Amino acid sequence: MNDGEMYVIKEGKRLRCGYTTGSCAAGAAKGAVQLLEGKKPSFVEIDTPAGIRLKLELKNLKIESGWASCCIVKDGGDDPDATDGIDICAKVRKRKDGKVVIDGGEGIGRIKRKGLFGEIGSAAINPVPRKMIKKEIRKVSDSGYDVVIYAPMGREIAKKTYNKNIGVEDGISIIGTKGIVYPMSEEALIKTIYLEADAVMEREGRDNIILVPGNYGEKIADSLKLKGGKVKISNYIGDSILYMYNKGFKSMTLIGHIGKFAKLSIGVFNTHSKVCDGRMEAFIYYLALRGANMKVMEKISNAITAEEALNICLEEGYEEVIYDMERGCEERIKKYLKDEDYDVEVIIYSMERGVFI
């Protein structure tokens, strides 16, 4: 970047921004065209949709059999990005028709289902990066070029991403709507949830979808042999259920830990601790509805974890509170969706005691 590193403040921390695989691809393509046109650039500058100009270092420049190629090392900043540190490369050769034709090579995934950002079988290079590649090439030359984007480690790195879940196989995707990676981006996480839901509907239909915050909930869903595709939704319950509902799923099953779903039972639809911690308040609310005395509620108030609070309820003879919370979650979801007749089931589990059914 022109003026040094770019940072954002997230949860009180100063985090360094990076740049997307799309920016890397655009920069590498521009550098390769410059090389083919007789220049030997060490760096390339590109403009991003975010309005930020990047100065990116080029490596492995070479011309071979009419193709010019170079690479840019992906930098995800302080974001936990699976593609951080890998080479995103481009090779180009001239065409006679004046067109810029873009394809994916080694390590770039292929689209395997409808509804994504390209035709089935085409390279997983999103529309914005395609526009960036063409725009940056046109700054150098009006000639036609074949452009192949590739990533030597892409196939291996793709195993650490959600690509297979959303219908992209055999490599990474070239993505990025802004060209800049903003660390810990909630928008990116939520978009991934939506893409997974789209894939579930295409693969398994719209009868039921199973929503789980994480891996353990997914295992429980498998053990219960529930029907429907599974989507991990992390803490984004509100965004997720609205999308599933409007997408047209006929029913939902949510499976989650008592710590997260205690919050949901009193109407918290983003369960991240930075947003809300109402776990003990939820226990006390449902205990009060059961007529529990102050002594029990004081014990809950002094508890540190939801598991501890649950054990107190069980020891004091209030196992029904868990079922009340499940029903409470279901009622809150129906109100959130503004559809009291919607078919939704909530299953709460404890790490110590498993599922309460």
PDB file of C-alpha atoms in Angstrom, residues 68-173:
ATOM      1  CA  ALA A  68       5.290 -14.504 -19.497  1.00  0.00           C
ATOM      2  CA  SER A  69       4.618 -15.317 -15.838  1.00  0.00           C
ATOM      3  CA  CYS A  70       5.097 -13.997 -12.329  1.00  0.00           C
ATOM      4  CA  CYS A  71       3.716 -14.461  -8.818  1.00  0.00           C
ATOM      5  CA  ILE A  72       2.605 -12.428  -5.819  1.00  0.00           C
ATOM      6  CA  VAL A  73       2.682 -13.754  -2.266  1.00  0.00           C
ATOM      7  CA  LYS A  74      -0.793 -13.531  -0.720  1.00  0.00           C
ATOM      8  CA  ASP A  75      -0.844 -11.477   2.479  1.00  0.00           C
ATOM      9  CA  GLY A  76      -3.972 -11.867   4.595  1.00  0.00           C
ATOM     10  CA  GLY A  77      -2.806  -9.381   7.221  1.00  0.00           C
ATOM     11  CA  ASP A  78      -3.968 -10.388  10.695  1.00  0.00           C
ATOM     12  CA  ASP A  79      -6.931 -12.341   9.341  1.00  0.00           C
ATOM     13  CA  PRO A  80      -6.879 -16.127   9.940  1.00  0.00           C
ATOM     14  CA  ASP A  81      -6.825 -16.757   6.198  1.00  0.00           C
ATOM     15  CA  ALA A  82      -5.994 -20.232   4.839  1.00  0.00           C
ATOM     16  CA  THR A  83      -4.456 -18.703   1.700  1.00  0.00           C
ATOM     17  CA  ASP A  84      -2.080 -16.419   3.598  1.00  0.00           C
ATOM     18  CA  GLY A  85       1.499 -16.759   2.368  1.00  0.00           C
ATOM     19  CA  ILE A  86       0.844 -18.784  -0.781  1.00  0.00           C
ATOM     20  CA  ASP A  87       1.868 -17.792  -4.298  1.00  0.00           C
ATOM     21  CA  ILE A  88      -0.882 -16.456  -6.571  1.00  0.00           C
ATOM     22  CA  CYS A  89       0.504 -16.470 -10.090  1.00  0.00           C
ATOM     23  CA  ALA A  90      -0.438 -15.459 -13.605  1.00  0.00           C
ATOM     24  CA  LYS A  91       0.890 -16.373 -17.012  1.00  0.00           C
ATOM     25  CA  VAL A  92      -0.053 -14.497 -20.184  1.00  0.00           C
ATOM     26  CA  ARG A  93       0.446 -14.767 -23.910  1.00  0.00           C
ATOM     27  CA  LYS A  94      -0.737 -12.583 -26.760  1.00  0.00           C
ATOM     28  CA  ARG A  95      -3.897 -13.130 -28.776  1.00  0.00           C
ATOM     29  CA  LYS A  96      -4.716 -11.691 -32.191  1.00  0.00           C
ATOM     30  CA  ASP A  97      -8.349 -10.715 -31.525  1.00  0.00           C
ATOM     31  CA  GLY A  98      -7.770  -8.011 -28.899  1.00  0.00           C
ATOM     32  CA  LYS A  99      -9.700  -9.897 -26.196  1.00  0.00           C
ATOM     33  CA  VAL A 100      -8.592 -10.642 -22.646  1.00  0.00           C
ATOM     34  CA  VAL A 101      -9.580 -14.263 -21.932  1.00  0.00           C
ATOM     35  CA  ILE A 102      -9.173 -15.405 -18.323  1.00  0.00           C
ATOM     36  CA  ASP A 103      -8.977 -18.993 -17.080  1.00  0.00           C
ATOM     37  CA  GLY A 104      -7.724 -20.887 -14.071  1.00  0.00           C
ATOM     38  CA  GLY A 105      -4.797 -23.275 -14.041  1.00  0.00           C
ATOM     39  CA  GLU A 106      -3.068 -25.380 -11.411  1.00  0.00           C
ATOM     40  CA  GLY A 107      -4.559 -24.999  -7.926  1.00  0.00           C
ATOM     41  CA  ILE A 108      -7.574 -22.919  -8.960  1.00  0.00           C
ATOM     42  CA  GLY A 109     -10.871 -24.620  -8.226  1.00  0.00           C
ATOM     43  CA  ARG A 110     -13.617 -25.437 -10.698  1.00  0.00           C
ATOM     44  CA  ILE A 111     -17.300 -24.653 -10.202  1.00  0.00           C
ATOM     45  CA  LYS A 112     -19.339 -27.838  -9.801  1.00  0.00           C
ATOM     46  CA  ARG A 113     -22.844 -26.521  -9.144  1.00  0.00           C
ATOM     47  CA  LYS A 114     -25.275 -23.924 -10.426  1.00  0.00           C
ATOM     48  CA  GLY A 115     -25.978 -20.690  -8.591  1.00  0.00           C
ATOM     49  CA  LEU A 116     -22.418 -19.613  -7.948  1.00  0.00           C
ATOM     50  CA  PHE A 117     -20.500 -16.882  -9.787  1.00  0.00           C
ATOM     51  CA  GLY A 118     -19.899 -18.700 -13.072  1.00  0.00           C
ATOM     52  CA  GLU A 119     -20.856 -21.599 -15.301  1.00  0.00           C
ATOM     53  CA  ILE A 120     -20.374 -25.199 -14.173  1.00  0.00           C
ATOM     54  CA  GLY A 121     -16.864 -26.262 -15.120  1.00  0.00           C
ATOM     55  CA  SER A 122     -15.457 -22.751 -15.275  1.00  0.00           C
ATOM     56  CA  ALA A 123     -12.605 -21.531 -13.080  1.00  0.00           C
ATOM     57  CA  ALA A 124     -13.547 -20.263  -9.630  1.00  0.00           C
ATOM     58  CA  ILE A 125     -12.497 -16.684 -10.346  1.00  0.00           C
ATOM     59  CA  ASN A 126     -15.172 -14.303  -9.090  1.00  0.00           C
ATOM     60  CA  PRO A 127     -16.586 -11.449 -11.213  1.00  0.00           C
ATOM     61  CA  VAL A 128     -14.848  -8.618  -9.329  1.00  0.00           C
ATOM     62  CA  PRO A 129     -11.345 -10.126  -9.665  1.00  0.00           C
ATOM     63  CA  ARG A 130     -12.044 -10.780 -13.361  1.00  0.00           C
ATOM     64  CA  LYS A 131     -12.887  -7.095 -13.817  1.00  0.00           C
ATOM     65  CA  MET A 132      -9.769  -6.074 -11.867  1.00  0.00           C
ATOM     66  CA  ILE A 133      -7.549  -8.301 -14.028  1.00  0.00           C
ATOM     67  CA  LYS A 134      -8.906  -6.827 -17.271  1.00  0.00           C
ATOM     68  CA  LYS A 135      -8.752  -3.268 -15.951  1.00  0.00           C
ATOM     69  CA  GLU A 136      -5.126  -3.555 -14.840  1.00  0.00           C
ATOM     70  CA  ILE A 137      -4.056  -5.217 -18.090  1.00  0.00           C
ATOM     71  CA  ARG A 138      -5.720  -2.449 -20.104  1.00  0.00           C
ATOM     72  CA  LYS A 139      -3.621   0.099 -18.235  1.00  0.00           C
ATOM     73  CA  VAL A 140      -0.591  -1.534 -19.851  1.00  0.00           C
ATOM     74  CA  SER A 141      -1.770  -2.571 -23.310  1.00  0.00           C
ATOM     75  CA  ASP A 142      -4.755  -2.722 -25.674  1.00  0.00           C
ATOM     76  CA  SER A 143      -3.581  -6.042 -27.140  1.00  0.00           C
ATOM     77  CA  GLY A 144      -5.393  -9.326 -26.609  1.00  0.00           C
ATOM     78  CA  TYR A 145      -4.135 -11.805 -24.022  1.00  0.00           C
ATOM     79  CA  ASP A 146      -4.783 -15.285 -22.755  1.00  0.00           C
ATOM     80  CA  VAL A 147      -4.495 -15.073 -18.972  1.00  0.00           C
ATOM     81  CA  VAL A 148      -4.148 -18.143 -16.760  1.00  0.00           C
ATOM     82  CA  ILE A 149      -4.281 -17.644 -12.996  1.00  0.00           C
ATOM     83  CA  TYR A 150      -2.717 -20.433 -10.958  1.00  0.00           C
ATOM     84  CA  ALA A 151      -1.642 -21.260  -7.407  1.00  0.00           C
ATOM     85  CA  PRO A 152       0.906 -24.079  -6.990  1.00  0.00           C
ATOM     86  CA  MET A 153      -0.309 -24.847  -3.426  1.00  0.00           C
ATOM     87  CA  GLY A 154      -3.964 -24.196  -4.201  1.00  0.00           C
ATOM     88  CA  ARG A 155      -5.238 -27.766  -4.264  1.00  0.00           C
ATOM     89  CA  GLU A 156      -3.711 -28.552  -0.861  1.00  0.00           C
ATOM     90  CA  ILE A 157      -4.791 -25.259   0.728  1.00  0.00           C
ATOM     91  CA  ALA A 158      -8.360 -25.731  -0.556  1.00  0.00           C
ATOM     92  CA  LYS A 159      -8.760 -28.635   1.879  1.00  0.00           C
ATOM     93  CA  LYS A 160      -8.633 -26.050   4.694  1.00  0.00           C
ATOM     94  CA  THR A 161     -11.430 -23.937   3.191  1.00  0.00           C
ATOM     95  CA  TYR A 162     -15.200 -24.295   2.746  1.00  0.00           C
ATOM     96  CA  ASN A 163     -14.867 -24.598  -1.024  1.00  0.00           C
ATOM     97  CA  LYS A 164     -16.040 -28.180  -1.339  1.00  0.00           C
ATOM     98  CA  ASN A 165     -19.101 -27.379   0.800  1.00  0.00           C
ATOM     99  CA  ILE A 166     -20.183 -24.626  -1.569  1.00  0.00           C
ATOM    100  CA  GLY A 167     -19.512 -26.430  -4.829  1.00  0.00           C
ATOM    101  CA  VAL A 168     -15.925 -25.529  -5.752  1.00  0.00           C
ATOM    102  CA  GLU A 169     -13.500 -28.442  -6.115  1.00  0.00           C
ATOM    103  CA  ASP A 170      -9.810 -29.120  -6.744  1.00  0.00           C
ATOM    104  CA  GLY A 171      -8.465 -25.750  -5.696  1.00  0.00           C
ATOM    105  CA  ILE A 172      -8.916 -22.343  -4.131  1.00  0.00           C
ATOM    106  CA  SER A 173     -11.156 -19.527  -5.325  1.00  0.00           C
TER     107      SER A 173
END
